[in-house]
PDB file of C-alpha atoms in Angstrom:
ATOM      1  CA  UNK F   1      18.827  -3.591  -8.030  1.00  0.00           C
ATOM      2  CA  UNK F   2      15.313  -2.403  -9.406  1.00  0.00           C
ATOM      3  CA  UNK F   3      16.843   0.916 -10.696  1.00  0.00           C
ATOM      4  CA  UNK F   4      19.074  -0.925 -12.889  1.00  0.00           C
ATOM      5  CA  UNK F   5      16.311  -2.747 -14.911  1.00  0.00           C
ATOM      6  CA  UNK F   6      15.190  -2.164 -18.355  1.00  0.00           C
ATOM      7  CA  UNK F   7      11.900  -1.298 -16.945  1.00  0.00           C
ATOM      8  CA  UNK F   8      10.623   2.167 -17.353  1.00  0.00           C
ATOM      9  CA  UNK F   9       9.532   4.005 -14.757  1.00  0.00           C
ATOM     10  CA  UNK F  10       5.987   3.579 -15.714  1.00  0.00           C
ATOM     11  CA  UNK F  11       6.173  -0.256 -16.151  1.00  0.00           C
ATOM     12  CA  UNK F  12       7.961  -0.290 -12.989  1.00  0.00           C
ATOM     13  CA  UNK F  13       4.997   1.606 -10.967  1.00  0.00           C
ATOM     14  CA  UNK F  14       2.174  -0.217 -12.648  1.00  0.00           C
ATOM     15  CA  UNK F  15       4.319  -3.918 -12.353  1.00  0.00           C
ATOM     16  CA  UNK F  16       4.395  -2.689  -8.722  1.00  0.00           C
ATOM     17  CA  UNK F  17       1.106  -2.310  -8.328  1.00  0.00           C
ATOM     18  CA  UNK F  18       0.267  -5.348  -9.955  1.00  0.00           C
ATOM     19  CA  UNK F  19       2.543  -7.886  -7.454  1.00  0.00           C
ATOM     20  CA  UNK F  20       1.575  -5.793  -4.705  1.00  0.00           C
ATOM     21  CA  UNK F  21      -2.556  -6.483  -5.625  1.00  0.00           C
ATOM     22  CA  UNK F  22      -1.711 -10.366  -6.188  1.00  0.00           C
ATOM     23  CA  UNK F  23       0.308 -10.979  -3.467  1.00  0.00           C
ATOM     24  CA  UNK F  24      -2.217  -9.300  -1.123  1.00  0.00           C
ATOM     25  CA  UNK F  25      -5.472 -11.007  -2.127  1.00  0.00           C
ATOM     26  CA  UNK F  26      -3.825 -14.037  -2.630  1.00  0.00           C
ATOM     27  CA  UNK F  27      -2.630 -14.645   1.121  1.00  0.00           C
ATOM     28  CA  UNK F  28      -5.978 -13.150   2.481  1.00  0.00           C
ATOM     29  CA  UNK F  29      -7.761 -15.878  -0.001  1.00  0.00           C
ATOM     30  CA  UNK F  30      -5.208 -18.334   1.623  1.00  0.00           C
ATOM     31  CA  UNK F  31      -6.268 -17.524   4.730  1.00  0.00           C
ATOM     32  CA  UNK F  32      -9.939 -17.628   4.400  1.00  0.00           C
ATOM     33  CA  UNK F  33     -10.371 -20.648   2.499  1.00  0.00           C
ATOM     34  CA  UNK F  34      -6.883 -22.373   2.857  1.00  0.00           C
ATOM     35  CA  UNK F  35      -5.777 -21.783   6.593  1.00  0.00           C
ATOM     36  CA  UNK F  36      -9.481 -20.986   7.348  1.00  0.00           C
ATOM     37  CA  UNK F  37      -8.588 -18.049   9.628  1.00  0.00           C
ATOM     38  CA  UNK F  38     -12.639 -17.593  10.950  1.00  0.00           C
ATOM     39  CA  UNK F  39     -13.430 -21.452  11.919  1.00  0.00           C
ATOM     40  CA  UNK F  40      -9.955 -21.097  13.815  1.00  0.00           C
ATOM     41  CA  UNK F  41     -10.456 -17.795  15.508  1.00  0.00           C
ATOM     42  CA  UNK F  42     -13.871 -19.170  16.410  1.00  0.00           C
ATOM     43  CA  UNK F  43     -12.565 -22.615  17.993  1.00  0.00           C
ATOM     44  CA  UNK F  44      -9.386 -21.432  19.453  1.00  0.00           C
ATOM     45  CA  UNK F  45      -9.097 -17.690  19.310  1.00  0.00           C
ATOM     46  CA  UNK F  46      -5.807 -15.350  17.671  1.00  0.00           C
ATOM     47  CA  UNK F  47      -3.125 -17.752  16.278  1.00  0.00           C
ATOM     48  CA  UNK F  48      -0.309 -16.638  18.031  1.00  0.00           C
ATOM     49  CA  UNK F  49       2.724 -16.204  15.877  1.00  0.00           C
ATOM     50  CA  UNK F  50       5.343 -14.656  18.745  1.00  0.00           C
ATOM     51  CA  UNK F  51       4.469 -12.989  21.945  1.00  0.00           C
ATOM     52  CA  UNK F  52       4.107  -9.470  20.364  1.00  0.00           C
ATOM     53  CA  UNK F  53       2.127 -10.476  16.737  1.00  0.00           C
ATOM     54  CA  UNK F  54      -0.747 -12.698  16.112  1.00  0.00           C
ATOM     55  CA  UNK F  55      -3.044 -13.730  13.285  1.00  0.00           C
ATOM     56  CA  UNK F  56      -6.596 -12.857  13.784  1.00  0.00           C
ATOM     57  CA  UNK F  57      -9.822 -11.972  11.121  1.00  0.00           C
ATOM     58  CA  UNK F  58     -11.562  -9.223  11.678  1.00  0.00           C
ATOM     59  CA  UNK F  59     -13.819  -7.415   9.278  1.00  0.00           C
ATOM     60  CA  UNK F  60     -13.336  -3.611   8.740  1.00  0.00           C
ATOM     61  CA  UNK F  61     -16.457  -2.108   7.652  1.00  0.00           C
ATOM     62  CA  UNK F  62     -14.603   1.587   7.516  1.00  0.00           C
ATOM     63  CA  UNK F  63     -11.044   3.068   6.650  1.00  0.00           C
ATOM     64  CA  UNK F  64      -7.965   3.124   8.632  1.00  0.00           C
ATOM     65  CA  UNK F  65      -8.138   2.395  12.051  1.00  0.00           C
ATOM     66  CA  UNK F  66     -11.222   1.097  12.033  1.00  0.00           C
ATOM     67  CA  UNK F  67     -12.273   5.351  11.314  1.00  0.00           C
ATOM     68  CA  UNK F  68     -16.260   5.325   9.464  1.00  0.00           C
ATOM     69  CA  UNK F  69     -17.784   2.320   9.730  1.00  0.00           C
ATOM     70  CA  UNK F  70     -20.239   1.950   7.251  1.00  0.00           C
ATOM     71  CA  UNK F  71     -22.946  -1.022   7.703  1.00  0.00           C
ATOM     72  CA  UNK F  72     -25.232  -0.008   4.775  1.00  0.00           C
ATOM     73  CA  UNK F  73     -24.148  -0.492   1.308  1.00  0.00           C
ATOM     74  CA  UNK F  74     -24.369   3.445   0.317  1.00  0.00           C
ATOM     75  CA  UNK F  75     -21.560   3.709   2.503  1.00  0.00           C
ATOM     76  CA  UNK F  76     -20.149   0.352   1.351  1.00  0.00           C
ATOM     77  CA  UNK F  77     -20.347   1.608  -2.640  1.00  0.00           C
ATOM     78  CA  UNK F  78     -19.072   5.060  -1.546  1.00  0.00           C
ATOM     79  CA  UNK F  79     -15.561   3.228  -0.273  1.00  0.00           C
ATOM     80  CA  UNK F  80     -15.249   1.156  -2.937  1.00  0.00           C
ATOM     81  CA  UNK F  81     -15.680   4.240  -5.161  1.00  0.00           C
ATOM     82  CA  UNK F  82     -13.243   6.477  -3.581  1.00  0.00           C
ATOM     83  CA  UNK F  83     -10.781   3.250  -3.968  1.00  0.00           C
ATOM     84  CA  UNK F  84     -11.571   3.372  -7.198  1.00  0.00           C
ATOM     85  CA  UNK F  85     -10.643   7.377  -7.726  1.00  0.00           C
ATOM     86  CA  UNK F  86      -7.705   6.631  -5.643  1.00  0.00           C
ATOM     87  CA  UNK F  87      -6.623   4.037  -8.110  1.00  0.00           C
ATOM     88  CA  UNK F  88      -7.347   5.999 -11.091  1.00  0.00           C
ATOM     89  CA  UNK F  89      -5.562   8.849 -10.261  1.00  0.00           C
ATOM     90  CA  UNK F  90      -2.209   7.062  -8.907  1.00  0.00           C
ATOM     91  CA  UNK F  91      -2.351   5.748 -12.505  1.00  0.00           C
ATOM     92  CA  UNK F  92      -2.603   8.670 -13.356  1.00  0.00           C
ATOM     93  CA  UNK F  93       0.166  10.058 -11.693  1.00  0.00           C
ATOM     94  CA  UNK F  94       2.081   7.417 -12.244  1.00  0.00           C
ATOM     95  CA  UNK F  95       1.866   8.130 -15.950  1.00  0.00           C
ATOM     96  CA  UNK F  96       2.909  10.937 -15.998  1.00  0.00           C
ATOM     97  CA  UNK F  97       6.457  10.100 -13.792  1.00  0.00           C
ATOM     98  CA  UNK F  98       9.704   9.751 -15.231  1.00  0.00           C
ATOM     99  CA  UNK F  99      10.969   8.912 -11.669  1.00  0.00           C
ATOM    100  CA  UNK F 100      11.538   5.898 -10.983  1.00  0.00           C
ATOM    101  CA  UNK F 101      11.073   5.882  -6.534  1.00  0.00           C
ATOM    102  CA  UNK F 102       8.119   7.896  -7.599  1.00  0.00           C
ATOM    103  CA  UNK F 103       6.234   5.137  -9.534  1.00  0.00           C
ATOM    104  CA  UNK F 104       7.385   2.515  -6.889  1.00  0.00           C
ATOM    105  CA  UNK F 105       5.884   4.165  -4.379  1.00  0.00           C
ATOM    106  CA  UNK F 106       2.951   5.247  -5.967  1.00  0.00           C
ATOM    107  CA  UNK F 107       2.659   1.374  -7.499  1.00  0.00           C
ATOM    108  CA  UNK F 108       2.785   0.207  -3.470  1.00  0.00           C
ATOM    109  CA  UNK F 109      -0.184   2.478  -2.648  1.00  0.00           C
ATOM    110  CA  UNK F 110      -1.994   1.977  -5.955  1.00  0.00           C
ATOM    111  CA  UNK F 111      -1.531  -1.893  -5.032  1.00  0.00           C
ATOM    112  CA  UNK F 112      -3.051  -1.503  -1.733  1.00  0.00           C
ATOM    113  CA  UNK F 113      -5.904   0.954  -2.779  1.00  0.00           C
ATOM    114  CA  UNK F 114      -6.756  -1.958  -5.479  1.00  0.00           C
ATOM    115  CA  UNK F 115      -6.508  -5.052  -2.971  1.00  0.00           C
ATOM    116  CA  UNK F 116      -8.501  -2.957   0.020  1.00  0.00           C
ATOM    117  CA  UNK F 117     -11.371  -1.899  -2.848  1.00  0.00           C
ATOM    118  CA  UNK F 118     -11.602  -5.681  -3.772  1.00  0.00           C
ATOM    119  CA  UNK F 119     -12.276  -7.405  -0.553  1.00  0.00           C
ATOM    120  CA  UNK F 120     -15.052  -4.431  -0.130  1.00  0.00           C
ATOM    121  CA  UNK F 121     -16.769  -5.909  -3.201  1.00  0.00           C
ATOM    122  CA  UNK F 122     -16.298  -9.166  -2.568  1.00  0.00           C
ATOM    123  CA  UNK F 123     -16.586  -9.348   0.977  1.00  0.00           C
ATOM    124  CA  UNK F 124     -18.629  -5.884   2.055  1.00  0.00           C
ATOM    125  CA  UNK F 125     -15.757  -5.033   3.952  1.00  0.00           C
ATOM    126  CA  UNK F 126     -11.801  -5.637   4.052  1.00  0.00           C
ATOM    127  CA  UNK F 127      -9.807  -8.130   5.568  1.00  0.00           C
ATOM    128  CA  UNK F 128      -7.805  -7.459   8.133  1.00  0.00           C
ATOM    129  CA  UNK F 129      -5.485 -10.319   9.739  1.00  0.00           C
ATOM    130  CA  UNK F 130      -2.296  -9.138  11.009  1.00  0.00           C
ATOM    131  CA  UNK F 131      -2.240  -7.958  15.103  1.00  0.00           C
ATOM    132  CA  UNK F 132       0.755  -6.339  17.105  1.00  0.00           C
ATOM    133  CA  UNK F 133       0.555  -5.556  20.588  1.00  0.00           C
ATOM    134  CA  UNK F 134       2.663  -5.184  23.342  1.00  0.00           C
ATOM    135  CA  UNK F 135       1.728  -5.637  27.144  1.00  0.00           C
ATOM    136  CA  UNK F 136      -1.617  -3.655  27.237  1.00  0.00           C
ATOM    137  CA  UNK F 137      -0.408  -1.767  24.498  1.00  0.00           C
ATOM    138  CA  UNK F 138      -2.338  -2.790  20.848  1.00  0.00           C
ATOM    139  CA  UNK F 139      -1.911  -1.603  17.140  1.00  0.00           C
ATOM    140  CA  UNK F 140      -4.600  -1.326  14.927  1.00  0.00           C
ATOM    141  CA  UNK F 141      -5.252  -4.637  12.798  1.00  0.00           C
ATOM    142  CA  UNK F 142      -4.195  -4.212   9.336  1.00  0.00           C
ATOM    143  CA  UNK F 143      -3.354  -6.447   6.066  1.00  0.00           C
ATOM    144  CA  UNK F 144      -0.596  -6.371   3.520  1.00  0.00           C
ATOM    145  CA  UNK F 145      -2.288  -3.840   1.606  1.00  0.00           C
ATOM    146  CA  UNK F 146      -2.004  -1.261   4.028  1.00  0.00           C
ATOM    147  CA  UNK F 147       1.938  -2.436   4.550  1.00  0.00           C
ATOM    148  CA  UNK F 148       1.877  -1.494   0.665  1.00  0.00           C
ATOM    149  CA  UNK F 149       0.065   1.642   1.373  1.00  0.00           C
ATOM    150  CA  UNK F 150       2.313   3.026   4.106  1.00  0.00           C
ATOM    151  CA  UNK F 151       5.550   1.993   2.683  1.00  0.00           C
ATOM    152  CA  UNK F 152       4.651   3.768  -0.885  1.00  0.00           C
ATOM    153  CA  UNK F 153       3.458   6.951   1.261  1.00  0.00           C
ATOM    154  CA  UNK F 154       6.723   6.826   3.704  1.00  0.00           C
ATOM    155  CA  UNK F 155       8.794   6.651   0.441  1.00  0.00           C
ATOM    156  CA  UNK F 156       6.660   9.482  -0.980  1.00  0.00           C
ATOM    157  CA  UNK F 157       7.692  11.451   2.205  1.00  0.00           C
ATOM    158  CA  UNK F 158      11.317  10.360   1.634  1.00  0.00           C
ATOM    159  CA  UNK F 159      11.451  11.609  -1.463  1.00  0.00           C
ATOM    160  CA  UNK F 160       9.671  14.755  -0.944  1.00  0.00           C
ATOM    161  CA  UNK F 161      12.689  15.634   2.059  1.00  0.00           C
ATOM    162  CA  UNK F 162      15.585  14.485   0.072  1.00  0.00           C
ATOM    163  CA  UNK F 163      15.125  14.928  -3.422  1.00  0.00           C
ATOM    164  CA  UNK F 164      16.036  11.656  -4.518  1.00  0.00           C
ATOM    165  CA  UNK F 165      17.232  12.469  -8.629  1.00  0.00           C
ATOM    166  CA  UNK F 166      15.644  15.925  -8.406  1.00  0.00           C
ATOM    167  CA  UNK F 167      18.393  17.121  -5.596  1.00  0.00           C
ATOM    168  CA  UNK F 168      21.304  16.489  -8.465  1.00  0.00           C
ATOM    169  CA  UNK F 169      18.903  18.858 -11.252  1.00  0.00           C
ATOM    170  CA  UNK F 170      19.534  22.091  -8.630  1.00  0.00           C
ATOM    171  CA  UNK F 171      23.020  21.667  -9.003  1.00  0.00           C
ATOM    172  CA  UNK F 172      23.675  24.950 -11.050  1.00  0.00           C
ATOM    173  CA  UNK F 173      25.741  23.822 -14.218  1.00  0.00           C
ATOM    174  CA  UNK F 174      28.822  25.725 -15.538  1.00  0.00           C
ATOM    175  CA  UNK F 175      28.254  29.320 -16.790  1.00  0.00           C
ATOM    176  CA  UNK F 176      28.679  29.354 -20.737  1.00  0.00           C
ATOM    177  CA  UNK F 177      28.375  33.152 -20.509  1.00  0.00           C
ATOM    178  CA  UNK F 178      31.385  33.227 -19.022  1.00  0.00           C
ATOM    179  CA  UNK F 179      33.286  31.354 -21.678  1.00  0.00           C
ATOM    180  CA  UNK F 180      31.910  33.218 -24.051  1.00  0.00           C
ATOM    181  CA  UNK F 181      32.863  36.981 -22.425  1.00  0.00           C
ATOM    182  CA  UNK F 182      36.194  35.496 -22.047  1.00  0.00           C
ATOM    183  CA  UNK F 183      36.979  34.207 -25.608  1.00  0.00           C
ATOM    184  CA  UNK F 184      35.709  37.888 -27.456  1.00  0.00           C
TER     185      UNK F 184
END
């Protein structure tokens, strides 16, 4: 298990971040120029993977959910500089952790800020591939770096409700005062 390694909890959030940055650009690179997702959606439409979940490209110009769309490059530069704070201060933060579900999660979101910031350079917007949808029902298209970014803020959340380590540091230890009364 991950807590067992010889990593410290800083290598572990920043190692995180790393795999999670590779791993995202490197299937959306796949699937531009290896599976080339836009001469297939153009020819045939979604790839459909199962009745509920297809593979599509679509271009997000704005934040999640498609929220401020920006089609001028101010607005382009101004998202790929908040990434960029993002990024800087989940190092930050994850500097400064000793705990180790702390840096993971902050090493997911860190990841995804990192992999969304780079396709805006790149590509003036983010990639976005992956489609769910149920009867008329549709969820918002998203990539693996926002699966990083919600899993690292869910475990954030997680932690934040059940302590993880810090619930066994408010266990009050033994009195020594006590002790000491007793034995004068």
């Amino acid at each position: 298990m991950v807590w067992r390694t010889g990593l410290s909890a800083r290598s572990l959030g920043y190692l995180v971040a790393l795999i999670g940055f590779v791993v995202d650009q490197a299937f959306k690179l796949w699937m531009l120029f290896g599976f080339q997702i836009d001469a297939v959606m153009r020819f045939e439409g979604p790839v459909r993977i199962t009745p509920f979940f297809d593979l599509v490209l679509v271009w997000n110009r704005g934040i999640s959910y498609g929220l401020f769309q920006q089609d001028d490059d101010l607005g382009r530069y101004m998202l790929i500089g908040l990434a960029g704070i993002a990024a800087i201060a989940l190092g930050i933060w994850i500097w400064k952790s000793h705990d180790k579900l702390t840096t993971l999660a902050l090493g997911l979101i860190m990841g995804g800020a990192l992999g969304n910031g780079l396709d805006r350079i790149l590509h003036g917007a983010v990639v976005d591939l992956f489609h769910f949808h149920v009867g008329s029902f549709s969820w918002y298209i998203f990539n693996l770096a926002d699966v990083w970014i919600v899993v690292g803020a869910a475990l954030l959340v997680l932690e934040s409700l059940f302590g993880g380590r810090k619930a066994g540091k408010l266990k009050k230890a033994p009195d020594s005062s006590r002790k000491d009364a007793a034995n004068e």
